[in-house]
Coordinates of C-alpha atoms and ligand atoms in Angstrom, one line a residue:
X1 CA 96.2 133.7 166.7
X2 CA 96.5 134.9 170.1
X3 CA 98.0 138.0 169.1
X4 CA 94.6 139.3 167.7
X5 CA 92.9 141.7 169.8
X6 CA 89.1 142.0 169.3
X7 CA 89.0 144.2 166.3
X8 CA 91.1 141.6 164.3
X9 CA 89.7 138.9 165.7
X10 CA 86.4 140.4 164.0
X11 CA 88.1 141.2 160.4
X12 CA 89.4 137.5 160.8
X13 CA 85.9 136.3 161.1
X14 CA 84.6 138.2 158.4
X15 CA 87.4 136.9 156.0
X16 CA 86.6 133.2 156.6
X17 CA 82.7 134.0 156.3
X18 CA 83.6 135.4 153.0
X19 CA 85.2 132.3 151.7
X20 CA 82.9 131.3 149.4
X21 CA 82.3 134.7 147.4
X22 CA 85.9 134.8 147.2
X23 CA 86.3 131.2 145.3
X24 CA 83.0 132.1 143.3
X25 CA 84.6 135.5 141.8
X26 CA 88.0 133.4 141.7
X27 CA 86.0 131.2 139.8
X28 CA 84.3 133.8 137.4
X29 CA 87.5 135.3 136.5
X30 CA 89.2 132.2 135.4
X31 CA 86.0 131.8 133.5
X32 CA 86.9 134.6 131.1
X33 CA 90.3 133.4 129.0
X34 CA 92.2 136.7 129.5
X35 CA 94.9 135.8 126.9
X36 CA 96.8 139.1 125.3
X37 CA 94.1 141.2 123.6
X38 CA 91.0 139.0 125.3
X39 CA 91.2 141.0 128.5
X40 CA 87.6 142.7 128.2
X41 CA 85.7 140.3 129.8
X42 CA 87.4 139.7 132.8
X43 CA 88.0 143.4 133.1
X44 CA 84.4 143.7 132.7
X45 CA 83.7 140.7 135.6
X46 CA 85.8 142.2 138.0
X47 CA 84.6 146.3 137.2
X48 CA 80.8 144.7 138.1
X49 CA 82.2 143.1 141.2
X50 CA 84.2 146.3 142.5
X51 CA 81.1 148.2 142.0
X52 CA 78.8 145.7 143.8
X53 CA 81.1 146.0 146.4
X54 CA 80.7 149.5 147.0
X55 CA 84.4 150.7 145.0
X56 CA 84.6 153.9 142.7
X57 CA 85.8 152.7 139.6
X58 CA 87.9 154.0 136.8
X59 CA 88.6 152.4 133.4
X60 CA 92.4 153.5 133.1
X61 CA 93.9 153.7 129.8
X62 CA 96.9 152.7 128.3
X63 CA 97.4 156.0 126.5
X64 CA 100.4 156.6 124.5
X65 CA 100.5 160.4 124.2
X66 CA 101.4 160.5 127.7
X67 CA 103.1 157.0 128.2
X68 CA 105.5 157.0 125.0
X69 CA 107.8 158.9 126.7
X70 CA 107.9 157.0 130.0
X71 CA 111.1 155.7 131.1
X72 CA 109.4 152.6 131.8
X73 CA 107.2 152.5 128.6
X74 CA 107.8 149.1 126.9
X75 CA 106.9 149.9 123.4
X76 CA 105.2 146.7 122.0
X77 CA 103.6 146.1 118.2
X78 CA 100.3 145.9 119.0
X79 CA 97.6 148.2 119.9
X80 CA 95.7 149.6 122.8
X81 CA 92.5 150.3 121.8
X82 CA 89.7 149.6 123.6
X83 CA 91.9 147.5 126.2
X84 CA 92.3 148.9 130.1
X85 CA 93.0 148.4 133.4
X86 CA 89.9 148.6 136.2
X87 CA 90.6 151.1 139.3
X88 CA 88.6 150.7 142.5
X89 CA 89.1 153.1 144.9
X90 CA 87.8 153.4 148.5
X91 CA 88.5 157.2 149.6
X92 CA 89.5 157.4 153.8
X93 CA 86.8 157.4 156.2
X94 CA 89.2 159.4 158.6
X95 CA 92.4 160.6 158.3
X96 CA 95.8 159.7 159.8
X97 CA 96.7 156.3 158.2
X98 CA 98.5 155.4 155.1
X99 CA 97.2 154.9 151.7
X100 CA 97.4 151.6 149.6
X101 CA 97.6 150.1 146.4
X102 CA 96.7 146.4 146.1
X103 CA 97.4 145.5 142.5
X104 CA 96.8 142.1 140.9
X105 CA 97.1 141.3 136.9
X106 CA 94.1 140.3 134.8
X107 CA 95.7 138.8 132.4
X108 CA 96.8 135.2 131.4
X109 CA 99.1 133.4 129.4
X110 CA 97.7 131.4 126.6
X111 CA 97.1 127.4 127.8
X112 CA 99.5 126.1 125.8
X113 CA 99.0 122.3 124.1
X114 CA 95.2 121.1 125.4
X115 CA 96.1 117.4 125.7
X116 CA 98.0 118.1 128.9
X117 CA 94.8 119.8 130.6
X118 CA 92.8 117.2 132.4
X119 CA 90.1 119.6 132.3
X120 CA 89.1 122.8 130.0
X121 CA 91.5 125.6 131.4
X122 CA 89.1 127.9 131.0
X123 CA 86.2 126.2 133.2
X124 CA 87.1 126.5 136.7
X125 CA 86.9 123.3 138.8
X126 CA 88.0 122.6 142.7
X127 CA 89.3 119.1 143.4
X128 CA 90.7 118.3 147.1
X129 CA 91.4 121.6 148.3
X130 CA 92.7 122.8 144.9
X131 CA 90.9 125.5 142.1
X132 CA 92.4 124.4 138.8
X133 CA 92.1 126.4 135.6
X134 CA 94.5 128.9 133.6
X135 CA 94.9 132.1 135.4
X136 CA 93.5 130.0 138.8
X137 CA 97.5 130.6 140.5
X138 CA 98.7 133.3 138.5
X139 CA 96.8 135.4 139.5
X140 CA 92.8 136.0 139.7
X141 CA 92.5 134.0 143.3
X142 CA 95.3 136.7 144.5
X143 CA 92.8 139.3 143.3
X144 CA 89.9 137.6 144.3
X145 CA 91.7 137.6 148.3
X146 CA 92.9 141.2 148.0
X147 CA 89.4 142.5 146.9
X148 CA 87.6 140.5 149.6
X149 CA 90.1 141.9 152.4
X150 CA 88.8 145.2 151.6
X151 CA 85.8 143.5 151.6
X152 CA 85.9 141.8 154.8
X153 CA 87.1 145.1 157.0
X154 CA 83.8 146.6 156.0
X155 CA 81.6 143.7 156.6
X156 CA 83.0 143.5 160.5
X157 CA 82.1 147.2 160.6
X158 CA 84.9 149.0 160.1
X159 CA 86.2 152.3 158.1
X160 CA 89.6 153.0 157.6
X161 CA 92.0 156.1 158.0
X162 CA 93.6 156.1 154.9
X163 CA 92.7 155.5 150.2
X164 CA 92.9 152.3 149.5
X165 CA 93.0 151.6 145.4
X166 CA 92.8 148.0 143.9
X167 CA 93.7 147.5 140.2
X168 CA 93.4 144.6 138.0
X169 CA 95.7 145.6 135.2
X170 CA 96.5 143.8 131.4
X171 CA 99.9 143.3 130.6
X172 CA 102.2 142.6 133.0
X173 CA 102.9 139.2 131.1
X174 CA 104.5 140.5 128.9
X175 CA 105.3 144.5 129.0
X176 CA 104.3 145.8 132.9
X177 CA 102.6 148.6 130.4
X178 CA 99.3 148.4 132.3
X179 CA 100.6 148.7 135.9
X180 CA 103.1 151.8 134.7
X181 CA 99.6 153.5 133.3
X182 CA 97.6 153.0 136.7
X183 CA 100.4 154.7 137.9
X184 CA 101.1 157.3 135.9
X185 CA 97.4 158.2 136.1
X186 CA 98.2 159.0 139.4
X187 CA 97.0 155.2 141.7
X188 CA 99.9 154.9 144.0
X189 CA 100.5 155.2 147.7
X190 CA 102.5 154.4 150.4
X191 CA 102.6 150.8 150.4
X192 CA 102.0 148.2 147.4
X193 CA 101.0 144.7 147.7
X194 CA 101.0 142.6 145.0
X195 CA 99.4 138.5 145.5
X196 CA 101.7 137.2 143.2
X197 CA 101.4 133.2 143.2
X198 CA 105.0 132.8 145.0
X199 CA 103.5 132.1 148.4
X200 CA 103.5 133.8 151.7
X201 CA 106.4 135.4 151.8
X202 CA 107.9 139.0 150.9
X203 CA 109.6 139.8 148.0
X204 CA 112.8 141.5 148.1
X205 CA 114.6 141.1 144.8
X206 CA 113.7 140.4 141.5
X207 CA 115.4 140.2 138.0
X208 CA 115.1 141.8 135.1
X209 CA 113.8 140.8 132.3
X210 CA 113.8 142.2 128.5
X211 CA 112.2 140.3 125.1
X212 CA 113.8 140.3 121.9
X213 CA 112.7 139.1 118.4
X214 CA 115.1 137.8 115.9
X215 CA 114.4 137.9 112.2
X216 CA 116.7 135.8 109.7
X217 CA 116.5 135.7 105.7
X218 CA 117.7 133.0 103.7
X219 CA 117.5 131.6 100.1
X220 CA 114.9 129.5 99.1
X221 CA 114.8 127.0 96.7
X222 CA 113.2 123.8 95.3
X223 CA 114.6 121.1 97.9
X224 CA 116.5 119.0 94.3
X225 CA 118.4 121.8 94.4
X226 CA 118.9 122.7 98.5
X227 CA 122.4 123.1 98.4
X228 CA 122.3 126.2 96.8
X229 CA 119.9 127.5 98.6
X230 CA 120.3 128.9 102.5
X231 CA 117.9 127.3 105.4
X232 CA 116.6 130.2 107.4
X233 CA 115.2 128.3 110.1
X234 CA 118.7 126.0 110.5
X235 CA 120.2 129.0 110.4
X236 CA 119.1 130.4 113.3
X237 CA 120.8 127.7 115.4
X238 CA 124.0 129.1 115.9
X239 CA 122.7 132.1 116.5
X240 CA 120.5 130.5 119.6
X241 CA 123.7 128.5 120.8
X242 CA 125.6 131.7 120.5
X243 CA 122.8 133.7 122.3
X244 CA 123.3 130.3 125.4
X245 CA 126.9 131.1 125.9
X246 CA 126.0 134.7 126.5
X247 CA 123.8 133.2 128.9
X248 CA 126.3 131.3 130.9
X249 CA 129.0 134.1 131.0
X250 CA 125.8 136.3 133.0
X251 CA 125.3 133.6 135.1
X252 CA 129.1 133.1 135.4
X253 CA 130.1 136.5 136.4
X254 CA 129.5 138.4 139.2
X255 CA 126.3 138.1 141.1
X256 CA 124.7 140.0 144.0
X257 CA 124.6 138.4 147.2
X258 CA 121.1 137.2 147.2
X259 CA 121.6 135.5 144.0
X260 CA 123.8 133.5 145.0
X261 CA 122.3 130.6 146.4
X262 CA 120.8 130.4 142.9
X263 CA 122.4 126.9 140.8
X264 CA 121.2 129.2 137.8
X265 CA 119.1 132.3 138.3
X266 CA 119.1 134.2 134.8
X267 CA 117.6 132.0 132.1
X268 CA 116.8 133.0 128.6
X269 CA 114.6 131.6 127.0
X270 CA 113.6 131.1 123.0
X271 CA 109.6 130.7 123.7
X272 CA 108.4 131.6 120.1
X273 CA 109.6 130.2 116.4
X274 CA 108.4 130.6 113.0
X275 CA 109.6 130.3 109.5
X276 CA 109.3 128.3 105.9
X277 CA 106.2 127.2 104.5
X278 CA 106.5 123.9 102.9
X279 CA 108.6 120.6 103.7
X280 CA 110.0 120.5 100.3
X281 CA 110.8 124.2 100.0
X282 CA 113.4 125.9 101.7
X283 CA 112.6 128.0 104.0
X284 CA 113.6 131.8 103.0
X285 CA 112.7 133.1 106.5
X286 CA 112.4 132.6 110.2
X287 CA 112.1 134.5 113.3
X288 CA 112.3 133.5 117.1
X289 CA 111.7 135.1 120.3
X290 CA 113.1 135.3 123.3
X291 CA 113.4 136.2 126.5
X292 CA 116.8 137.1 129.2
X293 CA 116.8 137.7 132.6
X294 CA 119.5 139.8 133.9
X295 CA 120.8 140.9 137.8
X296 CA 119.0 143.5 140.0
X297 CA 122.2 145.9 139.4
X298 CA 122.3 145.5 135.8
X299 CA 120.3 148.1 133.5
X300 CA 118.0 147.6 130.3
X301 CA 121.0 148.9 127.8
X302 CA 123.8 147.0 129.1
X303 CA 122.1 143.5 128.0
X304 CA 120.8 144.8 125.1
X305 CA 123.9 145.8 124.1
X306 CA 125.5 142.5 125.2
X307 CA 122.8 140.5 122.7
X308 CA 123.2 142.9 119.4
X309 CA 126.8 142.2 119.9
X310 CA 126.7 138.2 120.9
X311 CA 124.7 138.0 117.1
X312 CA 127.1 140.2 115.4
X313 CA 130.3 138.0 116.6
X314 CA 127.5 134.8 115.5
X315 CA 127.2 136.4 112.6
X316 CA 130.3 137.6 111.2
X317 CA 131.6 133.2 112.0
X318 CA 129.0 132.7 109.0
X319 CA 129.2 134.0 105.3
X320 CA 125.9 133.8 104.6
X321 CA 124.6 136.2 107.9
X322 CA 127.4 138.4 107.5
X323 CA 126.3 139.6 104.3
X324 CA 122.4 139.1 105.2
X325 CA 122.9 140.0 109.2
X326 CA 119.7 139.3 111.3
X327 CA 117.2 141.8 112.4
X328 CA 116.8 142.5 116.1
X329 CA 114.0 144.2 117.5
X330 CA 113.0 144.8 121.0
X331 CA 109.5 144.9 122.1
X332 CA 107.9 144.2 125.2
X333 CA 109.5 143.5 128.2
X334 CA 112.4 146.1 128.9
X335 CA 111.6 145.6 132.7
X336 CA 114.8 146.4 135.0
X337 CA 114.8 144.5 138.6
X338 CA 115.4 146.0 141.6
X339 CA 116.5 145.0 145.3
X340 CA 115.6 146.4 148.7
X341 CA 116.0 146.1 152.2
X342 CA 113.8 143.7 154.4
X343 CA 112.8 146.4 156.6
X344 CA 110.8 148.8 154.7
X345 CA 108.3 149.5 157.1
X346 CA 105.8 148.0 154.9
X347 CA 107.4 145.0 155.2
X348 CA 107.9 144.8 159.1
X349 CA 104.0 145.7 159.3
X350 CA 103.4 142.8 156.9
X351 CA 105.6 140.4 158.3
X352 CA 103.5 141.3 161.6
X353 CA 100.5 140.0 159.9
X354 CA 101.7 136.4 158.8
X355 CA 103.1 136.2 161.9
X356 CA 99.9 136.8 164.2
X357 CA 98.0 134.4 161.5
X358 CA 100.5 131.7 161.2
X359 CA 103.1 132.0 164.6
X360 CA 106.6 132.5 162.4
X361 CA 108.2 135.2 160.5
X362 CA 107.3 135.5 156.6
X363 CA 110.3 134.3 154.7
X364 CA 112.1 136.3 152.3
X365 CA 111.7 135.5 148.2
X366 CA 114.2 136.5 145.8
X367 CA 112.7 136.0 142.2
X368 CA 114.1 135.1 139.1
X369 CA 111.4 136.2 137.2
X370 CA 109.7 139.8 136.5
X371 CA 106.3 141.5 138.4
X372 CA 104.5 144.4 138.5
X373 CA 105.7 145.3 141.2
X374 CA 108.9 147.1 139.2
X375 CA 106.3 149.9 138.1
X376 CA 106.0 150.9 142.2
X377 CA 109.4 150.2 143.1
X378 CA 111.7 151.8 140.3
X379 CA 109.2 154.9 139.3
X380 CA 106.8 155.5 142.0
X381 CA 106.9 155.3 145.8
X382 CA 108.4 151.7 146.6
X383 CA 107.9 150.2 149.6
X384 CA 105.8 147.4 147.4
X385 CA 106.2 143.6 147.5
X386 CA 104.6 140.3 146.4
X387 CA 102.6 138.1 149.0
X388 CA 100.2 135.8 147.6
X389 CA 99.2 132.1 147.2
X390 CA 100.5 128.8 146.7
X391 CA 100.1 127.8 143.5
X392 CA 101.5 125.4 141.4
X393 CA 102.0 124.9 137.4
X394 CA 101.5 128.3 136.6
X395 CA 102.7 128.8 132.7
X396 CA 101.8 125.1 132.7
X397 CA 99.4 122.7 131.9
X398 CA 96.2 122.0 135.1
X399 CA 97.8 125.3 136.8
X400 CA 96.0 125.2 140.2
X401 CA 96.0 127.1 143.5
X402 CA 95.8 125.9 147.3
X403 CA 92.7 127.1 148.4
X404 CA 93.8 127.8 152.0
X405 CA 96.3 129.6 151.0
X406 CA 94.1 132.3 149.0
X407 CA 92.3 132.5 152.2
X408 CA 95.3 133.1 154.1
X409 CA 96.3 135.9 152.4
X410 CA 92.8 137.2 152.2
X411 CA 93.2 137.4 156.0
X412 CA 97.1 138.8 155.9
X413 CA 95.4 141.5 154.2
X414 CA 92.4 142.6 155.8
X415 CA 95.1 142.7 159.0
X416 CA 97.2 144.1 157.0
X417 CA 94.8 146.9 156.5
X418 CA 94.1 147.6 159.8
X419 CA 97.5 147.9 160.7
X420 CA 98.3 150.2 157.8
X421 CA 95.2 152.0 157.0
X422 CA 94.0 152.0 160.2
X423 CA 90.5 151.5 161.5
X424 CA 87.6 153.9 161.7
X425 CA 85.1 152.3 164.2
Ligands
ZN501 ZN1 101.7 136.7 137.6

């Protein structure tokens, strides 16, 4: 860290000293299971904390009269009522700087089968170096860091010359709705970062990802007579096998250059299935799920285009679908990718950072999977990336983060906020 000149050297200080309010918040977050529609109380933890910590605060909406018509408005089935996103905002000391968002999402995916947990994923527990617990990773330590950065440059005595806004949104497992509304309602600025639980490193490229739901009728019947009758659910599998080759030709064709070092870097997935309602009945309806990635260059339309006709071609190969053809709707996730250039400034001041705190440069990561980060880039001012923690499991069963990695990236940002923001002694 010989880079450091007093002033960071301070902020560094700071940071470590607040190690252990950032694992206890970490801890209170992952506390409150913020599965789809839950999201109140760990909206609620993190408002209290923001205002503890000196933050103006803002309960932003999700408000369709003025979202509906959003380009990147993911329509979805259920509701927003009573569910938000929490705004803290620190207004410029001084001007002359450059304003930031730090964004983090609140919400989790559900824990999946219990009897792969070794402990309650809802009850927070460190173990060698490690917090474990649903949401630990992905990605209430990352907003525990970024919080306590801001944090931190205060405690060592500093203002700064530019807004900085934090926002723990809802959502962006499965729509990017609540990150689109903090910035519609006017929360961006000139850089984004985003602790995203894909390590230090800066995100360049990342997919795009869309959901679609499949519903399937068939004819039910008493099982003495099943013959007759038409199995909904085993009906659906050659629509799903049909719905895999589509998969392989996008992986097959052409690919941007980033990609390809990828074996296979668009992946569909069926994570959702449903249908019949006795063993000895067949079943007269089923419905799956599912989820396709698709290349940075690639638009929302094209795929879905590409899917409604994979199921027609499945379909018409079958007597029974072509008269009774399946029902596709598309909800949630309509999130395009995007791809840009290693040297935003953004970046370069970023990469900076790691490379003061750690000696080498901050490699580049090129997801396959969706973030927030597709509100800033595609519809407000770019220049936003993911640099976060290393976690492991996430999705999965005893997801856990590295705890010296959340401090890292605590300290990445509070230098990162004196580089950007600038200080105000
Ligand atoms: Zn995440």
């Amino acid at each position: 860290m010989a880079d450091l000149d007093h002033r960071q050297q301070r902020i560094i200080e700071a940071t470590e000293k607040l190690e252990a309010d950032i694992l206890d918040f970490a801890g209170r977050l992952v506390a409150e299971p913020s599965t789809l529609g839950d999201e109140a109380s760990a909206l609620q933890v993190m408002e209290t904390e923001l205002k503890q910590l000196g933050f103006e605060t803002e309960k932003v909406a999700i408000d369709l009269r003025f979202l509906a018509d959003h380009p990147g408005f993911a329509p979805v089935p259920w509701g927003y009522e009573n569910r938000y996103n929490v705004v803290g905002y620190r207004p410029a000391d001084l001007e002359g700087g450059r304003s930031l968002v730090l964004n983090g999402h609140l919400d989790v995916v559900n824990p999946g089968c219990l009897d792969f947990w070794q402990d309650d994923p809802f009850h927070p527990v460190i173990k060698d170096g490690w917090l474990y617990g649903r949401g630990a990773g992905d990605m209430k330590s990352g907003i525990a860091a970024m919080i306590y950065a801001v944090q931190a440059v205060k405690v060592a005595g500093f203002g700064m010359q530019a807004p900085v806004t934090v926002q723990g949104v809802i959502e962006e497992e499965c729509s990017g709705n609540g990150a689109l509304a903090c910035l519609h309602a006017g929360y961006d600025a000139e850089a984004t970062l985003i602790p995203e639980p894909f390590g230090p490193t800066i995100l360049t490229h990342q997919v795009g990802v869309l959901w679609f739901k499949v519903t399937v009728r068939g004819a039910s019947r008493h099982v003495l007579s099943a013959s007759s009758g038409i199995n909904a659910i085993e009906i659906c599998f050659p629509i799903i096998a049909a719905l895999r080759s589509l998969e392989t030709e996008l992986n097959d064709g052409p690919r941007p250059e980033a990609y390809k070092q990828f074996d296979h870097p668009l992946n569909l997935n069926i994570g959702l299935f449903s249908g019949g309602s006795w063993p000895s009945s067949v079943p007269d309806e089923a419905a799956f799920h599912g989820r396709l990635s698709y290349f940075p260059d690639v638009r929302f339309n094209e795929i879905r285009q590409k899917i409604i006709q994979t199921i027609k071609r499945a379909s018409e190969n079958n007597r029974w679908l072509s008269q009774n053809p399946p029902e596709i709707e598309f909800y949630g996730f309509r999130s395009d990718g995007h791809a840009v250039a290693r040297s935003l400034p953004a970046f370069e001041t970023l990469n900076d950072c790691h490379r003061m705190l750690t000696g080498t440069n901050a490699e580049s990561y090129i997801a396959t999977c969706t973030t927030d980060l597709r509100a800033f880039q595609l519809f407000g001012r770019g220049q936003a990336t993911c640099y976060g923690p290393v976690a492991e499991n996430i999705h999965g069963a005893n997801e856990r983060v590295h705890i010296p990695s959340v401090m890292q990236v605590a300290k990445t940002y509070a230098l990162f906020l004196s580089r950007w923001c600038g200080l105000v002694e």
